[in-house]
Amino acid sequence: MRNRGGSRHLGLLATVGLVVFAAAAAAQEPKPADKPPPAKPVQAQPAPPQTLDQLLDALSKMDPKQLNEHLAKLEAAHKKLNDEAAALRNQLKSKEAQAAAVKRRIDMLKILLRPAGDAGKPAPKTAAAPVKSKPSPEPAPQKMAEAKAAAPAMAAKTPKPAPMTTPPEAKEPSVQLVNYEQHVKPILIENCVTCHNPDKARGGLIVDSFGTLMEGGSSGEVLSAGDPDGSRLWLLLNHEEKPHMPWKQPKLADAQLKVIRTWIEQGVLADADSKPQKVARAGMAPVDAVPSPRVASGGAPLPVTAPKQLAAPTARPTAAVALAASPVAPLLAVCGTRQIVLYHAETRAIVAVLPYPEGTVRRLQFTADGLWLLAAGGTAGKQGIVVIFDVASGQRVAELEKQYDAIPAAAIDPYRELVAAGGSNRVVRVHDLLTGEVAYEIRKHNDWITAVAFSPDATLLATADRSGGLFVWEAETGREVHELRGHAGAVHDLAFRPGSDALASAGEDRSVRLWNMDNGKQIKRFNAHGGATLAVDFAPDARLTTGGADGVVKLWNPDGGGLRTFEPLGDWVYVARFLERGKLVMAGNWAGQVHIFEAETGRRVWQLDTNPHPDAQVALGD
Amino acid sequence: MNQRTNRATRTHLALLCLACIPCRVAADDKPAGTLRTLNAHPTVVRLSASNDVQRVVVVVTEESGLTRDVTDLAGFAFSPEGIVEHVGGGLLVPRQAGAAVLTIAHDGLRAEVKIVAANTERSISFRNDVEPVLMKAGCNSGACHGNARGQEGFRLSLFGFDPQMDYINLTRQASGRRLNVAEPDSSLMFLKATAQVGHGGGERFTKDNPLFAVVDRWVRAGLPNDPPDVPTLTGLSILPRACVLASGGATQQTVVRATYSDGTERDVSALALFSTLNEASAVIDSNGRVTAKDPGEAFVMARFGTFAVVAQIVVVADQPFEWPQNVRPFNYIDEAVHAKLRKMRVRPSAVASDEVFLRRAYLDILGLLPTPAETEHFLRDAAAGKRARLIDELLQRPEFPEVWAMKWGEMLRIESSKLGVKGVELYSSWIRDAIFRDVPLDRIVRDLLTAEGGSFHNPPANFFLVETSPTTMAENVAQVFMGVRVQCAQCHNHPFERWTQDDYYSFAAFFAQIGRKRSEDPRETIVYNSGGGEVKHLRTGQNARPKFLGGEVPDIPGGQDRRKVFADWLTARDNPWFAQCFVNRVWAHFFGRGIVDPPDDVRVSNPPSHPELLERLGQKLVESGYDIRALVRDICNSRTYQLSTRVNETNARDTRNLSHATIRRLSAEQLLDAICAVTQVREKFAGLPLGARAMQVADAKTGSYFLGTFGRPPRQTACTCERRDEPTLSQALHLINGPTVWEKIKSPNGRLERLLEAGSQPDVIVNELYLAALARGPTAAERAAAATHIAASKDARTGLQDLFWAVLNSHEFVFNH
């Protein structure tokens, strides 16, 4: 008994001693700001064994009785501090609750006291990264036209006179817009208020007042004015996202859903006096093109001495799952069976054929300077490898990450220093190309790694898995920066926004989500496709392109507004990438076809496949 | 392996020699009319495509009833030649389009097969070719990728109920890594299935397996999906449907044929999944070849797509067998039972003694033991036909309907936690009264299924208060009134039955429009036809349209009570389920197992032991106007019911052919009532007067340690499996040490004390105790042992108490035999 008590005391004392020592050691070190960040991951604090010895030595010299008294004092102090901390925590909690209640009341008052002219101002403010004050690319009149189109359906439901009785020359304001008080609130009261009332407030959401509804629930805002597909309320009610609402009850009637959708599209107006606002879409503005870090001066890199010998064509083309465009040269890389074919984007000639005897390529990426090409893949279930090719010579610069399964996810950083790769082993391994060693491993994923990407400024690494796991790490050290929660099901593709301030992720749940890299919050989500969204890419001006299981490729403006749907490819689109600095979009499907579209006109300008015939090459010439 | 083959061949040859000699003679003497026959299966072959193959099996049926597979011995001749070629083993391959006649000759016997062959090639189909491979190789079983969560991220629908999802997951998911059209040989599925790379499921097939060829052909064709009008499977059959094999190694090849919606047929033996339902008697390999083992009856099952079919394999000892002269049927039940026994070459046991019959009849018909006076009266009766008279007497006693009221209570799940005390009282009185008054069974069921109004004013309305969800309601109705378990089909097609998810939800739709509201009395609920409400199909999300289980889609005008439409169908005279289901339940009560067993699990893979008998009994029940007494009278008057439990050398291992009576433990209620009757000490149940019998307890919630321990069902589900009859330690301890037996033996009002008080002599008391508990007097040896024990005891009372205790703990008392 005594013995056990004694050792416990000793342990406590040792801990206290160590902490004291660590604090002293930290004080002696220069402040972090004084020093450039270390090049390698920081080692753990060196353990001070000699100090422990000294401590034990000192302890052994002390009078046991004195020691025990001292310990008792320390323990008492420790307990007291703990108690105080607990009390403070409790206080804090109740204060927070009070503050929330007060805030809610103030918001309600604000709405009640609001001057009539101000009524329709949408409440939400997004936590977006700095948004440039460019005008919205979507012209307002078009929005108005949509609103008008939706209005007649509504008019029949309102007590106001039917449109027929309205003189045709009536002025614009006579169009009845959907608003919260008259149209939406009754629906919410009927279907939702049992749970989402001020007393119960399930999920932190209260729907019986405009203010509280706009405030959102515990997982954030539920409405995005003008953007139903980015509004959680709509997605849950329309059973596009889970939990489906109303909870364990049938979906709302189509007419009711239409009211809610129209209301959001028209800018979530509070009441009949609210004026339709120009919809301020949550989201992102275009960015100026970011210059590539190390563009080789004196011409863009193109293959010079690389081989051009095509392998014999296979009976059928392999699925076009990997495509890449050189950021600096008119060059595109297309996956094939046991080879990668490089085409000149302007002459359309095959300019190099890089052998990949390990199997099928599943991921291609040019470095930012266009000098190297990364290819990852292999033979499913058998072998996998990441190869770095020198574009000019076609030589293999490096072979990394040899595994026993094909590697679906790999990326190289813009400075050509780090390569990250992962797959069915559920581990992301980051290789340092300068030392040839493994810099670090990420073992936080619980399922197969599906996508990895480095930010254009090389500071961040994003990694995703088959169960919706999505993380952002400090590229150099592997320290966790953000965990991005939201995707239900696999994340299929990742792309950083030029400027590195946001990340786009595409998932099995059909959604494309934009994440703020400053705070890890979701800025925006939209359902891009009728099935899983399998591919996403950014243009230098931050427009997006996506491809999906519905066989369609789409073009989006930087805030997720749809710009164009290209001619369908007829089968699952696994990859969609910008080409020629955003002028062209290329996409590949399961049947092995690669279609290249002009972004501006939507015209298909070129079609090729993953199984080029050697004779066809002669015909094209080089 | 080799040895076994040799032995099999030897047996075969030996049989052949034995069989030939008398046959030749017979053929010479009377060329026509011989009992020996040759049959080819199938008799009409339609080779619907040039890449089809059809196997024909040739079977000889001997005079003894034994069958032999002579496919390899028979001669095949085509007329005209050149249309079809026989490539050995009975396999026919089309060579050109046309019709031909195949004449098969063997040992002086002949059989003909008509053949029609086509010369168009059948293109590969995912649903009709590849899905069956996934099933045959076990890929989509519940333990593997058919699991609801898949396996290692790869999911297939369980037994292929969702081909569209399977197609997508195989070809498109995971960037199409699973099948490689550019390099088919490096397809992951091949590497995994042939175990060239690590696979959790191990090797499923080798590269030379026809299954591999099917998938390979599909990959090389570019993984085409099926057009919307791809033929769907409409039927399945297995041939021969029945055979009688010699035990110890005789074999029989089976053929499985599928029919499709476009009218084509196909031999799918190579793709069907085979299993045996009785491994001890017959096994079947993955090619459909049956090998006989020990004598007995086995069913072999073939599954393909959503269909399952069985063939009956009777395995008999290949020895001379003679039916005992003195065994004659008492009634039509025995005729059917004896026919099966002859086929099985099993002799039934002798008829049981009067004592055994008396006790059995009392327990089964009334749930009671005969009193000593009743026993003595019956045993003294020397007139002919006394058993039939006894049966008639017992059927008129009031205890008879009580047995069936209790059974109904279990089927309808009458207990107070759902229905309330008053609901239980009214509901159980209603059902008891109906049976007392001989209300025909179909009326009772109609009244239940269409009940409307307050649950107090119209007690059958309680039927709709036990369960409220349409799907659970449908499950219970199917199980209780049709003997069919459809629960599996809620989430996926039933793996061993034809019930699909579509059937499940369409059936549940009959119960979608039942309204329930509070009455003025808050304890009462009013049931009404709400005229609205639908059941949504789980997979498609569409409203399901009412469709009879295994029947057609009725035309029901909106607002009409769907329950009435269903009740009309269920209780119609020609309904295939209803009468047989009920007959089978009654049968199970008297024999301890149903003709289909368990009686509420009718399915292809659980075939009846006597299908013709079940059909006959069902017909009789309908003809008698659903008279349960007439049914019980027939059963109890049969020789089969009156058999002894003592076995002979041919029927010792028989459990399903009714060749001897089975020993059954008394049910919880029977046992408690028996102990009370023998000791003459009454039991008190909550809410019932002192002396009420356990059989009369209406509410399953009425507490009784004894009844709970001995397996009284809690009535939480409609399953017959709720009543438990397996022995437990607490049962044994309760009888040995528990208060129920010992307190009642010692009770001052009990039988023993009263006899002692009346000054009866110990040997008289011993006699009465035996009569009361065992329905027989003690044997001379028992008398002597009892006298010795009583003499050695402190006093006669102690000795008799010990003896009484021993009798009540004897197997003879606790079991119905």
mmCIF file of N, CA, C and O in Angstrom, chain B residues 638-691:
data_model
loop_
_atom_site.group_PDB
_atom_site.id
_atom_site.type_symbol
_atom_site.label_atom_id
_atom_site.label_comp_id
_atom_site.label_asym_id
_atom_site.label_seq_id
_atom_site.Cartn_x
_atom_site.Cartn_y
_atom_site.Cartn_z
ATOM 1 N N SER B 638 -56.424 -42.846 -37.480
ATOM 2 C CA SER B 638 -55.480 -43.481 -38.405
ATOM 3 C C SER B 638 -54.551 -44.412 -37.636
ATOM 4 O O SER B 638 -54.278 -44.221 -36.451
ATOM 5 N N ARG B 639 -54.089 -45.444 -38.327
ATOM 6 C CA ARG B 639 -53.113 -46.354 -37.736
ATOM 7 C C ARG B 639 -51.828 -45.579 -37.425
ATOM 8 O O ARG B 639 -51.164 -45.812 -36.422
ATOM 9 N N THR B 640 -51.526 -44.620 -38.313
ATOM 10 C CA THR B 640 -50.292 -43.844 -38.168
ATOM 11 C C THR B 640 -50.271 -43.105 -36.836
ATOM 12 O O THR B 640 -49.245 -43.057 -36.161
ATOM 13 N N TYR B 641 -51.441 -42.542 -36.446
ATOM 14 C CA TYR B 641 -51.467 -41.824 -35.160
ATOM 15 C C TYR B 641 -51.340 -42.801 -33.991
ATOM 16 O O TYR B 641 -50.779 -42.476 -32.960
ATOM 17 N N GLN B 642 -51.842 -44.011 -34.187
ATOM 18 C CA GLN B 642 -51.903 -44.949 -33.065
ATOM 19 C C GLN B 642 -50.667 -45.838 -32.958
ATOM 20 O O GLN B 642 -50.651 -46.797 -32.189
ATOM 21 N N LEU B 643 -49.621 -45.518 -33.739
ATOM 22 C CA LEU B 643 -48.412 -46.350 -33.713
ATOM 23 C C LEU B 643 -47.707 -46.291 -32.374
ATOM 24 O O LEU B 643 -47.798 -45.303 -31.634
ATOM 25 N N SER B 644 -46.969 -47.345 -32.105
ATOM 26 C CA SER B 644 -46.128 -47.367 -30.914
ATOM 27 C C SER B 644 -44.868 -46.551 -31.180
ATOM 28 O O SER B 644 -44.494 -46.302 -32.324
ATOM 29 N N THR B 645 -44.216 -46.162 -30.099
ATOM 30 C CA THR B 645 -42.935 -45.466 -30.269
ATOM 31 C C THR B 645 -41.803 -46.463 -30.439
ATOM 32 O O THR B 645 -40.684 -46.080 -30.768
ATOM 33 N N ARG B 646 -42.080 -47.741 -30.187
ATOM 34 C CA ARG B 646 -41.012 -48.749 -30.297
ATOM 35 C C ARG B 646 -40.670 -48.948 -31.777
ATOM 36 O O ARG B 646 -41.558 -49.114 -32.610
ATOM 37 N N VAL B 647 -39.368 -48.966 -32.081
ATOM 38 C CA VAL B 647 -38.929 -49.020 -33.475
ATOM 39 C C VAL B 647 -38.482 -50.430 -33.857
ATOM 40 O O VAL B 647 -38.226 -51.264 -32.982
ATOM 41 N N ASN B 648 -38.414 -50.705 -35.150
ATOM 42 C CA ASN B 648 -37.803 -51.939 -35.636
ATOM 43 C C ASN B 648 -36.523 -51.581 -36.395
ATOM 44 O O ASN B 648 -36.164 -50.405 -36.505
ATOM 45 N N GLU B 649 -35.860 -52.597 -36.954
ATOM 46 C CA GLU B 649 -34.538 -52.326 -37.539
ATOM 47 C C GLU B 649 -34.633 -51.454 -38.794
ATOM 48 O O GLU B 649 -33.669 -50.807 -39.170
ATOM 49 N N THR B 650 -35.817 -51.428 -39.446
ATOM 50 C CA THR B 650 -35.904 -50.620 -40.674
ATOM 51 C C THR B 650 -36.296 -49.174 -40.398
ATOM 52 O O THR B 650 -36.032 -48.298 -41.216
ATOM 53 N N ASN B 651 -36.935 -48.893 -39.264
ATOM 54 C CA ASN B 651 -37.432 -47.525 -39.070
ATOM 55 C C ASN B 651 -36.754 -46.790 -37.913
ATOM 56 O O ASN B 651 -37.179 -45.701 -37.528
ATOM 57 N N ALA B 652 -35.694 -47.369 -37.387
ATOM 58 C CA ALA B 652 -35.059 -46.765 -36.205
ATOM 59 C C ALA B 652 -34.556 -45.356 -36.507
ATOM 60 O O ALA B 652 -34.583 -44.482 -35.644
ATOM 61 N N ARG B 653 -34.085 -45.147 -37.742
ATOM 62 C CA ARG B 653 -33.495 -43.837 -38.037
ATOM 63 C C ARG B 653 -34.469 -42.915 -38.755
ATOM 64 O O ARG B 653 -34.111 -41.806 -39.157
ATOM 65 N N ASP B 654 -35.685 -43.359 -38.906
ATOM 66 C CA ASP B 654 -36.649 -42.535 -39.632
ATOM 67 C C ASP B 654 -37.214 -41.440 -38.732
ATOM 68 O O ASP B 654 -37.658 -41.710 -37.618
ATOM 69 N N THR B 655 -37.155 -40.201 -39.203
ATOM 70 C CA THR B 655 -37.739 -39.116 -38.416
ATOM 71 C C THR B 655 -38.851 -38.410 -39.164
ATOM 72 O O THR B 655 -39.604 -37.655 -38.567
ATOM 73 N N ARG B 656 -38.972 -38.625 -40.478
ATOM 74 C CA ARG B 656 -39.956 -37.806 -41.189
ATOM 75 C C ARG B 656 -40.973 -38.597 -41.992
ATOM 76 O O ARG B 656 -41.775 -38.025 -42.702
ATOM 77 N N ASN B 657 -40.980 -39.913 -41.861
ATOM 78 C CA ASN B 657 -41.930 -40.668 -42.678
ATOM 79 C C ASN B 657 -43.055 -41.312 -41.883
ATOM 80 O O ASN B 657 -43.797 -42.118 -42.427
ATOM 81 N N LEU B 658 -43.154 -40.967 -40.618
ATOM 82 C CA LEU B 658 -44.283 -41.408 -39.795
ATOM 83 C C LEU B 658 -44.329 -42.929 -39.674
ATOM 84 O O LEU B 658 -45.386 -43.530 -39.688
ATOM 85 N N SER B 659 -43.178 -43.563 -39.535
ATOM 86 C CA SER B 659 -43.144 -45.007 -39.389
ATOM 87 C C SER B 659 -43.269 -45.429 -37.931
ATOM 88 O O SER B 659 -43.438 -46.598 -37.635
ATOM 89 N N HIS B 660 -43.150 -44.493 -37.022
ATOM 90 C CA HIS B 660 -43.356 -44.793 -35.595
ATOM 91 C C HIS B 660 -43.763 -43.504 -34.908
ATOM 92 O O HIS B 660 -43.543 -42.409 -35.446
ATOM 93 N N ALA B 661 -44.333 -43.625 -33.704
ATOM 94 C CA ALA B 661 -44.720 -42.425 -32.972
ATOM 95 C C ALA B 661 -43.481 -41.796 -32.359
ATOM 96 O O ALA B 661 -42.487 -42.482 -32.099
ATOM 97 N N THR B 662 -43.538 -40.491 -32.182
ATOM 98 C CA THR B 662 -42.389 -39.826 -31.572
ATOM 99 C C THR B 662 -42.709 -39.451 -30.136
ATOM 100 O O THR B 662 -43.872 -39.233 -29.776
ATOM 101 N N ILE B 663 -41.662 -39.407 -29.354
ATOM 102 C CA ILE B 663 -41.814 -39.049 -27.937
ATOM 103 C C ILE B 663 -41.711 -37.539 -27.835
ATOM 104 O O ILE B 663 -40.760 -36.937 -28.327
ATOM 105 N N ARG B 664 -42.750 -36.929 -27.226
ATOM 106 C CA ARG B 664 -42.773 -35.466 -27.134
ATOM 107 C C ARG B 664 -42.922 -35.049 -25.680
ATOM 108 O O ARG B 664 -43.746 -35.644 -24.962
ATOM 109 N N ARG B 665 -42.180 -34.039 -25.257
ATOM 110 C CA ARG B 665 -42.368 -33.551 -23.885
ATOM 111 C C ARG B 665 -43.729 -32.890 -23.792
ATOM 112 O O ARG B 665 -44.175 -32.246 -24.746
ATOM 113 N N LEU B 666 -44.387 -33.029 -22.648
ATOM 114 C CA LEU B 666 -45.651 -32.315 -22.482
ATOM 115 C C LEU B 666 -45.366 -30.826 -22.590
ATOM 116 O O LEU B 666 -44.316 -30.362 -22.147
ATOM 117 N N SER B 667 -46.288 -30.084 -23.160
ATOM 118 C CA SER B 667 -46.104 -28.638 -23.238
ATOM 119 C C SER B 667 -46.185 -28.059 -21.829
ATOM 120 O O SER B 667 -46.641 -28.728 -20.895
ATOM 121 N N ALA B 668 -45.742 -26.824 -21.699
ATOM 122 C CA ALA B 668 -45.738 -26.183 -20.386
ATOM 123 C C ALA B 668 -47.116 -26.274 -19.740
ATOM 124 O O ALA B 668 -47.254 -26.650 -18.561
ATOM 125 N N GLU B 669 -48.154 -25.960 -20.522
ATOM 126 C CA GLU B 669 -49.505 -25.946 -19.960
ATOM 127 C C GLU B 669 -49.973 -27.355 -19.627
ATOM 128 O O GLU B 669 -50.557 -27.596 -18.554
ATOM 129 N N GLN B 670 -49.719 -28.312 -20.536
ATOM 130 C CA GLN B 670 -50.122 -29.699 -20.282
ATOM 131 C C GLN B 670 -49.463 -30.230 -19.014
ATOM 132 O O GLN B 670 -50.098 -30.873 -18.187
ATOM 133 N N LEU B 671 -48.176 -29.928 -18.863
ATOM 134 C CA LEU B 671 -47.435 -30.482 -17.735
ATOM 135 C C LEU B 671 -47.953 -29.927 -16.415
ATOM 136 O O LEU B 671 -48.177 -30.676 -15.454
ATOM 137 N N LEU B 672 -48.173 -28.618 -16.368
ATOM 138 C CA LEU B 672 -48.655 -28.027 -15.120
ATOM 139 C C LEU B 672 -50.052 -28.543 -14.799
ATOM 140 O O LEU B 672 -50.347 -28.916 -13.657
ATOM 141 N N ASP B 673 -50.913 -28.607 -15.805
ATOM 142 C CA ASP B 673 -52.264 -29.121 -15.565
ATOM 143 C C ASP B 673 -52.205 -30.579 -15.130
ATOM 144 O O ASP B 673 -52.989 -31.024 -14.278
ATOM 145 N N ALA B 674 -51.262 -31.345 -15.714
ATOM 146 C CA ALA B 674 -51.152 -32.757 -15.350
ATOM 147 C C ALA B 674 -50.714 -32.906 -13.897
ATOM 148 O O ALA B 674 -51.256 -33.726 -13.150
ATOM 149 N N ILE B 675 -49.731 -32.096 -13.497
ATOM 150 C CA ILE B 675 -49.265 -32.181 -12.105
ATOM 151 C C ILE B 675 -50.407 -31.835 -11.159
ATOM 152 O O ILE B 675 -50.637 -32.509 -10.148
ATOM 153 N N CYS B 676 -51.177 -30.803 -11.501
ATOM 154 C CA CYS B 676 -52.304 -30.405 -10.663
ATOM 155 C C CYS B 676 -53.328 -31.535 -10.593
ATOM 156 O O CYS B 676 -53.868 -31.839 -9.515
ATOM 157 N N ALA B 677 -53.604 -32.163 -11.737
ATOM 158 C CA ALA B 677 -54.636 -33.198 -11.771
ATOM 159 C C ALA B 677 -54.189 -34.437 -11.000
ATOM 160 O O ALA B 677 -54.965 -35.024 -10.247
ATOM 161 N N VAL B 678 -52.932 -34.806 -11.167
ATOM 162 C CA VAL B 678 -52.453 -36.025 -10.511
ATOM 163 C C VAL B 678 -52.384 -35.829 -9.003
ATOM 164 O O VAL B 678 -52.762 -36.704 -8.227
ATOM 165 N N THR B 679 -51.912 -34.644 -8.581
ATOM 166 C CA THR B 679 -51.810 -34.405 -7.134
ATOM 167 C C THR B 679 -53.137 -33.925 -6.551
ATOM 168 O O THR B 679 -53.294 -33.876 -5.338
ATOM 169 N N GLN B 680 -54.060 -33.552 -7.408
ATOM 170 C CA GLN B 680 -55.346 -32.972 -6.993
ATOM 171 C C GLN B 680 -55.165 -31.706 -6.159
ATOM 172 O O GLN B 680 -55.884 -31.464 -5.195
ATOM 173 N N VAL B 681 -54.151 -30.926 -6.506
ATOM 174 C CA VAL B 681 -53.957 -29.623 -5.852
ATOM 175 C C VAL B 681 -54.070 -28.564 -6.941
ATOM 176 O O VAL B 681 -53.377 -28.630 -7.954
ATOM 177 N N ARG B 682 -54.958 -27.575 -6.723
ATOM 178 C CA ARG B 682 -55.241 -26.609 -7.768
ATOM 179 C C ARG B 682 -54.205 -25.495 -7.805
ATOM 180 O O ARG B 682 -53.539 -25.220 -6.809
ATOM 181 N N GLU B 683 -54.103 -24.842 -8.948
ATOM 182 C CA GLU B 683 -53.155 -23.739 -9.131
ATOM 183 C C GLU B 683 -53.966 -22.445 -9.198
ATOM 184 O O GLU B 683 -55.133 -22.448 -9.594
ATOM 185 N N LYS B 684 -53.333 -21.325 -8.804
ATOM 186 C CA LYS B 684 -54.019 -20.034 -8.893
ATOM 187 C C LYS B 684 -53.261 -19.129 -9.867
ATOM 188 O O LYS B 684 -52.073 -18.884 -9.702
ATOM 189 N N PHE B 685 -53.956 -18.677 -10.898
ATOM 190 C CA PHE B 685 -53.364 -17.723 -11.839
ATOM 191 C C PHE B 685 -54.000 -16.363 -11.639
ATOM 192 O O PHE B 685 -55.209 -16.278 -11.374
ATOM 193 N N ALA B 686 -53.207 -15.318 -11.781
ATOM 194 C CA ALA B 686 -53.720 -13.955 -11.577
ATOM 195 C C ALA B 686 -54.926 -13.717 -12.489
ATOM 196 O O ALA B 686 -54.872 -14.007 -13.685
ATOM 197 N N GLY B 687 -56.007 -13.196 -11.912
ATOM 198 C CA GLY B 687 -57.163 -12.827 -12.717
ATOM 199 C C GLY B 687 -58.073 -13.981 -13.059
ATOM 200 O O GLY B 687 -59.071 -13.803 -13.744
ATOM 201 N N LEU B 688 -57.740 -15.183 -12.602
ATOM 202 C CA LEU B 688 -58.582 -16.333 -12.900
ATOM 203 C C LEU B 688 -58.958 -17.024 -11.581
ATOM 204 O O LEU B 688 -58.210 -16.947 -10.610
ATOM 205 N N PRO B 689 -60.093 -17.681 -11.548
ATOM 206 C CA PRO B 689 -60.501 -18.337 -10.294
ATOM 207 C C PRO B 689 -59.564 -19.494 -9.941
ATOM 208 O O PRO B 689 -58.920 -20.069 -10.823
ATOM 209 N N LEU B 690 -59.497 -19.810 -8.668
ATOM 210 C CA LEU B 690 -58.668 -20.924 -8.207
ATOM 211 C C LEU B 690 -59.114 -22.185 -8.933
ATOM 212 O O LEU B 690 -60.316 -22.466 -9.033
ATOM 213 N N GLY B 691 -58.142 -22.903 -9.443
ATOM 214 C CA GLY B 691 -58.478 -24.145 -10.119
ATOM 215 C C GLY B 691 -58.587 -24.007 -11.621
ATOM 216 O O GLY B 691 -58.777 -25.004 -12.318
#
